Amino acid sequence: MLKFQALPEGKHGFELLHLSPVIGTEVLGIDLAEPTSDKVIRWLRELLVKRKVIFFRDQDISKQQHVDFARRFGDLEVHPFTVNNEDYPEVIHLDNDREHPPFINIWHSDVTWRRNPSLGSVLRAVDVPAVGGDTLFANMEAAYDALDEPTRRQIDKLVAVHDNEGFLLGMKANGASDDAIEEKRKQFPPSTHPVVRTHPESGKKSLYVNAAFTRNIKDMSDRDSQGLLRKLFQTASNPDIQCRFRWRKNSFAFWDNRGAQHYATADYWPLTRKMERVTIVGDRPH
Ligand code: SIN
């Protein structure tokens, strides 16, 4: 049973609107076009760690301002497999329409196949359908807490392998040569991370395996590994640990990839949905 936690209150003149008891808070009254003080950035960071995903509405800012805001929280990555903006390579274009059906309707945390996966991602809605295309977020600390004690004991010291085979398959489907695919595979080999990671800022444990990128658990038979992973992936689907965000143009979501997973619904196809994401580099999970 999840324990109801006290919800943080607004500060620095901003009100908070909580989307669910365990995850997701909209910050009201903020203007990301204005210079943001270090004090406010520190407070947003604390809020992010507590609430796992924070939202800002009606932010008509430039790509440069989007990048500048994200950079206040850490270094930014250039994703090696996505469509990146020519002038701002840190900005990923996630565009879907009739010819490009959505496919991120799978629970995941971003780039866990990297040795140092992401701290967080800042996603902007550029063009969204009137209805549909919501994003769901799950608190993976709550997912860990909700596991029974024997399972927690079983997984506490396990290590899992994460890879980017999905992206490599995408390259193949788009006509990339075998040599080009092999080169990428060499450049970005699978990474191993603890199945249960400890948040570097809060010290809380969270479940750190995801259906998109975690391939197997080390030193376990394939059958046992697949069975356990299926059970652990399933935990993100528990509505008690989730919130759901309905986008409008110029809404922003900033999530903590270290303690949350997300799922982009694919219910709007063949309509158009265009998003831009900037991804902040994180530490090595432990
Ligand atoms: C993502 O998975 O990074 C994108 C989520 C979304 O488009 O809602």
XYZ file of C-alpha atoms and ligand atoms in Angstrom:
294
model
C 0.000 0.000 0.000
C 1.399 3.426 -0.931
C 1.682 5.950 1.857
C 0.253 9.401 1.101
C 3.087 11.924 1.234
C 2.829 15.603 2.148
C 2.734 17.664 -1.033
C 5.173 20.571 -1.458
C 3.806 24.112 -1.523
C 4.662 26.914 -3.965
C 7.591 29.270 -3.325
C 9.237 32.292 -4.946
C 5.801 33.578 -6.004
C 4.876 30.400 -7.956
C 1.854 28.252 -7.199
C 1.888 24.484 -7.577
C -0.778 22.269 -9.083
C -0.232 18.598 -8.270
C -1.426 16.064 -10.829
C -1.430 13.078 -8.475
C -0.266 12.375 -4.907
C 2.987 10.653 -5.924
C 4.146 12.263 -9.155
C 3.738 15.344 -11.329
C 3.403 19.029 -10.474
C 2.600 22.012 -12.651
C 4.430 25.218 -11.727
C 2.110 28.183 -12.242
C 3.266 31.745 -12.905
C 6.771 30.983 -14.159
C 8.108 32.614 -17.333
C 11.071 30.776 -18.819
C 11.735 33.733 -21.156
C 12.786 35.765 -18.115
C 16.199 35.213 -16.511
C 15.793 32.628 -13.749
C 17.824 33.149 -10.580
C 20.094 30.423 -9.174
C 17.762 30.271 -6.157
C 14.768 29.433 -8.353
C 16.795 26.875 -10.322
C 17.817 25.183 -7.039
C 14.179 25.136 -5.929
C 13.013 23.698 -9.298
C 15.669 21.011 -8.986
C 14.440 20.047 -5.502
C 10.877 20.034 -6.779
C 11.899 17.835 -9.714
C 13.590 15.322 -7.419
C 10.523 15.222 -5.123
C 7.817 15.195 -7.791
C 9.738 13.397 -10.632
C 8.130 15.513 -13.346
C 7.283 19.207 -13.399
C 5.297 21.087 -16.015
C 5.201 24.635 -17.352
C 2.413 25.934 -19.611
C 2.367 28.662 -22.269
C 6.128 29.111 -22.626
C 6.613 30.788 -26.008
C 10.408 30.635 -25.855
C 13.068 30.129 -28.527
C 15.106 26.957 -29.048
C 18.071 28.814 -27.606
C 16.087 29.573 -24.417
C 14.960 25.936 -24.224
C 18.581 24.785 -24.458
C 19.772 27.472 -22.011
C 17.139 26.474 -19.442
C 18.051 22.771 -19.615
C 21.777 23.597 -19.390
C 21.223 25.152 -15.958
C 20.737 21.566 -14.701
C 23.754 19.913 -16.337
C 25.565 19.152 -19.592
C 23.392 18.341 -22.582
C 23.728 15.333 -24.844
C 23.508 15.032 -28.612
C 21.463 11.910 -29.326
C 23.239 9.723 -31.896
C 20.102 8.100 -33.372
C 17.371 10.768 -33.548
C 16.542 13.619 -35.925
C 18.411 16.564 -34.380
C 18.009 20.238 -35.128
C 20.671 21.557 -37.544
C 21.383 24.727 -35.565
C 20.804 23.259 -32.101
C 21.994 19.618 -32.211
C 20.952 19.148 -28.548
C 17.321 19.609 -29.668
C 15.697 16.347 -30.804
C 12.692 16.519 -33.115
C 10.055 13.926 -32.246
C 7.609 14.414 -35.119
C 4.767 12.048 -35.907
C 2.100 12.186 -38.598
C 0.286 9.927 -41.076
C 3.559 8.845 -42.730
C 5.484 8.605 -39.448
C 3.329 6.724 -36.929
C 4.178 7.163 -33.252
C 6.168 4.373 -31.588
C 7.232 5.637 -28.138
C 4.196 4.063 -26.493
C 6.446 1.949 -24.335
C 7.490 2.622 -20.733
C 11.080 3.815 -20.497
C 13.644 6.118 -19.005
C 15.740 7.984 -21.587
C 18.996 6.618 -23.026
C 19.619 3.990 -20.333
C 21.850 2.239 -22.910
C 24.424 4.948 -22.270
C 27.154 4.464 -19.663
C 26.007 7.724 -18.095
C 22.280 7.821 -18.821
C 20.190 10.952 -18.586
C 19.520 13.022 -15.483
C 16.406 14.505 -17.030
C 14.677 15.578 -20.218
C 12.921 18.843 -21.047
C 10.199 18.288 -23.647
C 8.234 20.990 -25.457
C 4.956 20.586 -27.336
C 5.260 22.311 -30.701
C 2.129 21.036 -32.440
C -0.287 18.694 -30.694
C -3.700 17.248 -31.505
C -6.718 18.777 -29.714
C -7.268 15.413 -28.019
C -4.799 12.538 -27.616
C -1.023 12.259 -27.459
C -0.897 12.613 -23.659
C 2.249 11.460 -21.875
C 2.079 9.218 -18.807
C 4.723 9.279 -16.084
C 5.401 6.668 -13.407
C 7.277 7.129 -10.118
C 9.778 4.247 -10.077
C 10.706 4.834 -6.421
C 7.071 4.121 -5.595
C 7.237 1.112 -7.941
C 10.184 -0.224 -5.932
C 8.490 0.508 -2.583
C 5.346 -1.333 -3.725
C 7.257 -4.580 -4.389
C 7.013 -7.335 -1.808
C 9.979 -7.769 0.527
C 11.311 -11.068 -1.015
C 11.353 -9.488 -4.485
C 13.130 -6.395 -3.174
C 15.719 -8.631 -1.518
C 16.080 -10.699 -4.716
C 16.733 -7.701 -6.983
C 18.697 -5.355 -4.714
C 22.122 -6.557 -5.910
C 21.272 -7.531 -9.492
C 22.724 -5.877 -12.570
C 20.988 -5.537 -15.943
C 22.159 -5.010 -19.511
C 20.680 -2.098 -21.511
C 21.113 -1.702 -25.281
C 19.966 0.385 -28.229
C 19.006 -2.471 -30.593
C 15.644 -0.752 -31.259
C 17.431 2.256 -32.768
C 19.753 -0.009 -34.785
C 16.719 -1.818 -36.198
C 15.285 1.610 -37.072
C 18.515 2.409 -38.961
C 18.178 -0.842 -40.907
C 14.535 -0.110 -41.749
C 15.631 3.309 -43.052
C 18.155 1.689 -45.405
C 21.418 2.177 -43.455
C 24.247 -0.127 -44.542
C 25.360 -3.030 -42.338
C 28.739 -1.282 -41.915
C 27.094 1.928 -40.669
C 24.986 -0.065 -38.205
C 28.005 -2.015 -36.972
C 29.937 1.223 -36.512
C 27.149 2.648 -34.321
C 26.942 -0.596 -32.353
C 30.672 -0.324 -31.632
C 30.423 3.353 -30.753
C 27.498 2.818 -28.357
C 27.838 -0.668 -26.873
C 25.369 -2.018 -24.288
C 25.752 -0.719 -20.727
C 25.200 -2.439 -17.421
C 23.346 -0.740 -14.564
C 22.022 -1.869 -11.197
C 18.420 -3.111 -11.346
C 17.780 -0.934 -8.300
C 19.551 2.420 -8.379
C 19.992 4.947 -5.591
C 19.065 8.505 -6.473
C 22.226 10.656 -6.247
C 20.307 13.588 -4.718
C 17.534 12.066 -2.579
C 19.268 8.794 -1.640
C 16.029 6.910 -2.486
C 16.026 3.559 -4.249
C 14.161 3.114 -7.521
C 13.556 0.372 -10.015
C 15.887 1.027 -12.943
C 14.905 -1.425 -15.673
C 12.654 -0.473 -18.567
C 10.799 -2.211 -21.367
C 12.462 -0.220 -24.178
C 16.149 -0.697 -23.412
C 16.748 -3.356 -20.728
C 17.598 -6.615 -22.459
C 18.519 -9.088 -19.707
C 19.725 -9.523 -16.157
C 23.361 -10.519 -15.821
C 24.332 -13.937 -14.473
C 20.798 -15.309 -14.751
C 19.378 -17.839 -17.205
C 17.525 -16.290 -20.122
C 14.258 -17.802 -18.932
C 14.567 -16.489 -15.367
C 15.821 -13.126 -16.560
C 12.900 -12.656 -18.992
C 10.368 -13.764 -16.359
C 11.725 -11.363 -13.733
C 12.046 -8.467 -16.174
C 8.446 -8.945 -17.362
C 7.286 -8.671 -13.746
C 9.448 -5.593 -13.078
C 8.482 -3.812 -16.334
C 4.833 -4.322 -15.430
C 5.203 -2.206 -12.280
C 5.239 1.051 -14.306
C 1.704 0.275 -15.502
C 0.228 0.673 -11.997
C -2.124 3.715 -12.146
C -1.506 4.381 -8.415
C 2.055 5.538 -9.145
C 1.304 7.554 -12.285
C 0.165 10.897 -13.568
C -1.008 11.772 -17.061
C -0.248 15.081 -18.775
C -2.449 16.604 -21.449
C -0.356 18.765 -23.749
C -1.085 22.161 -25.265
C 1.182 24.051 -27.663
C 4.152 25.463 -25.716
C 3.625 23.242 -22.684
C 6.889 21.887 -21.255
C 7.494 18.749 -19.193
C 10.766 18.301 -17.304
C 11.193 14.798 -15.897
C 13.789 13.071 -13.769
C 14.996 10.005 -15.685
C 16.707 8.681 -12.558
C 13.473 8.031 -10.680
C 10.683 8.075 -13.257
C 9.627 6.434 -16.490
C 7.341 7.801 -19.184
C 5.060 6.549 -21.950
C 3.899 8.614 -24.942
C 0.403 7.526 -25.936
C -0.023 6.708 -29.627
C -3.788 7.236 -29.702
C -3.850 10.223 -32.085
C -2.494 8.700 -35.292
C -2.892 9.695 -38.184
C -2.988 13.229 -36.735
C 0.198 15.236 -36.313
C 2.125 15.632 -33.063
C 5.459 17.498 -32.979
C 7.681 17.730 -29.925
C 11.200 18.975 -29.195
C 13.335 17.398 -26.482
C 16.557 18.455 -24.827
C 18.270 15.777 -22.719
C 20.506 16.444 -19.705
C 23.406 14.065 -19.072
C 23.367 12.244 -15.740
C 25.799 10.335 -13.556
C 26.751 6.655 -13.606
C 23.918 4.827 -11.787
C 24.863 3.020 -8.593
C 10.087 10.708 -25.045
O 9.885 9.529 -24.809
O 11.163 11.228 -24.804
C 8.991 11.560 -25.640
C 7.759 11.557 -24.855
C 6.624 12.195 -25.575
O 6.738 12.481 -26.763
O 5.596 12.413 -24.953
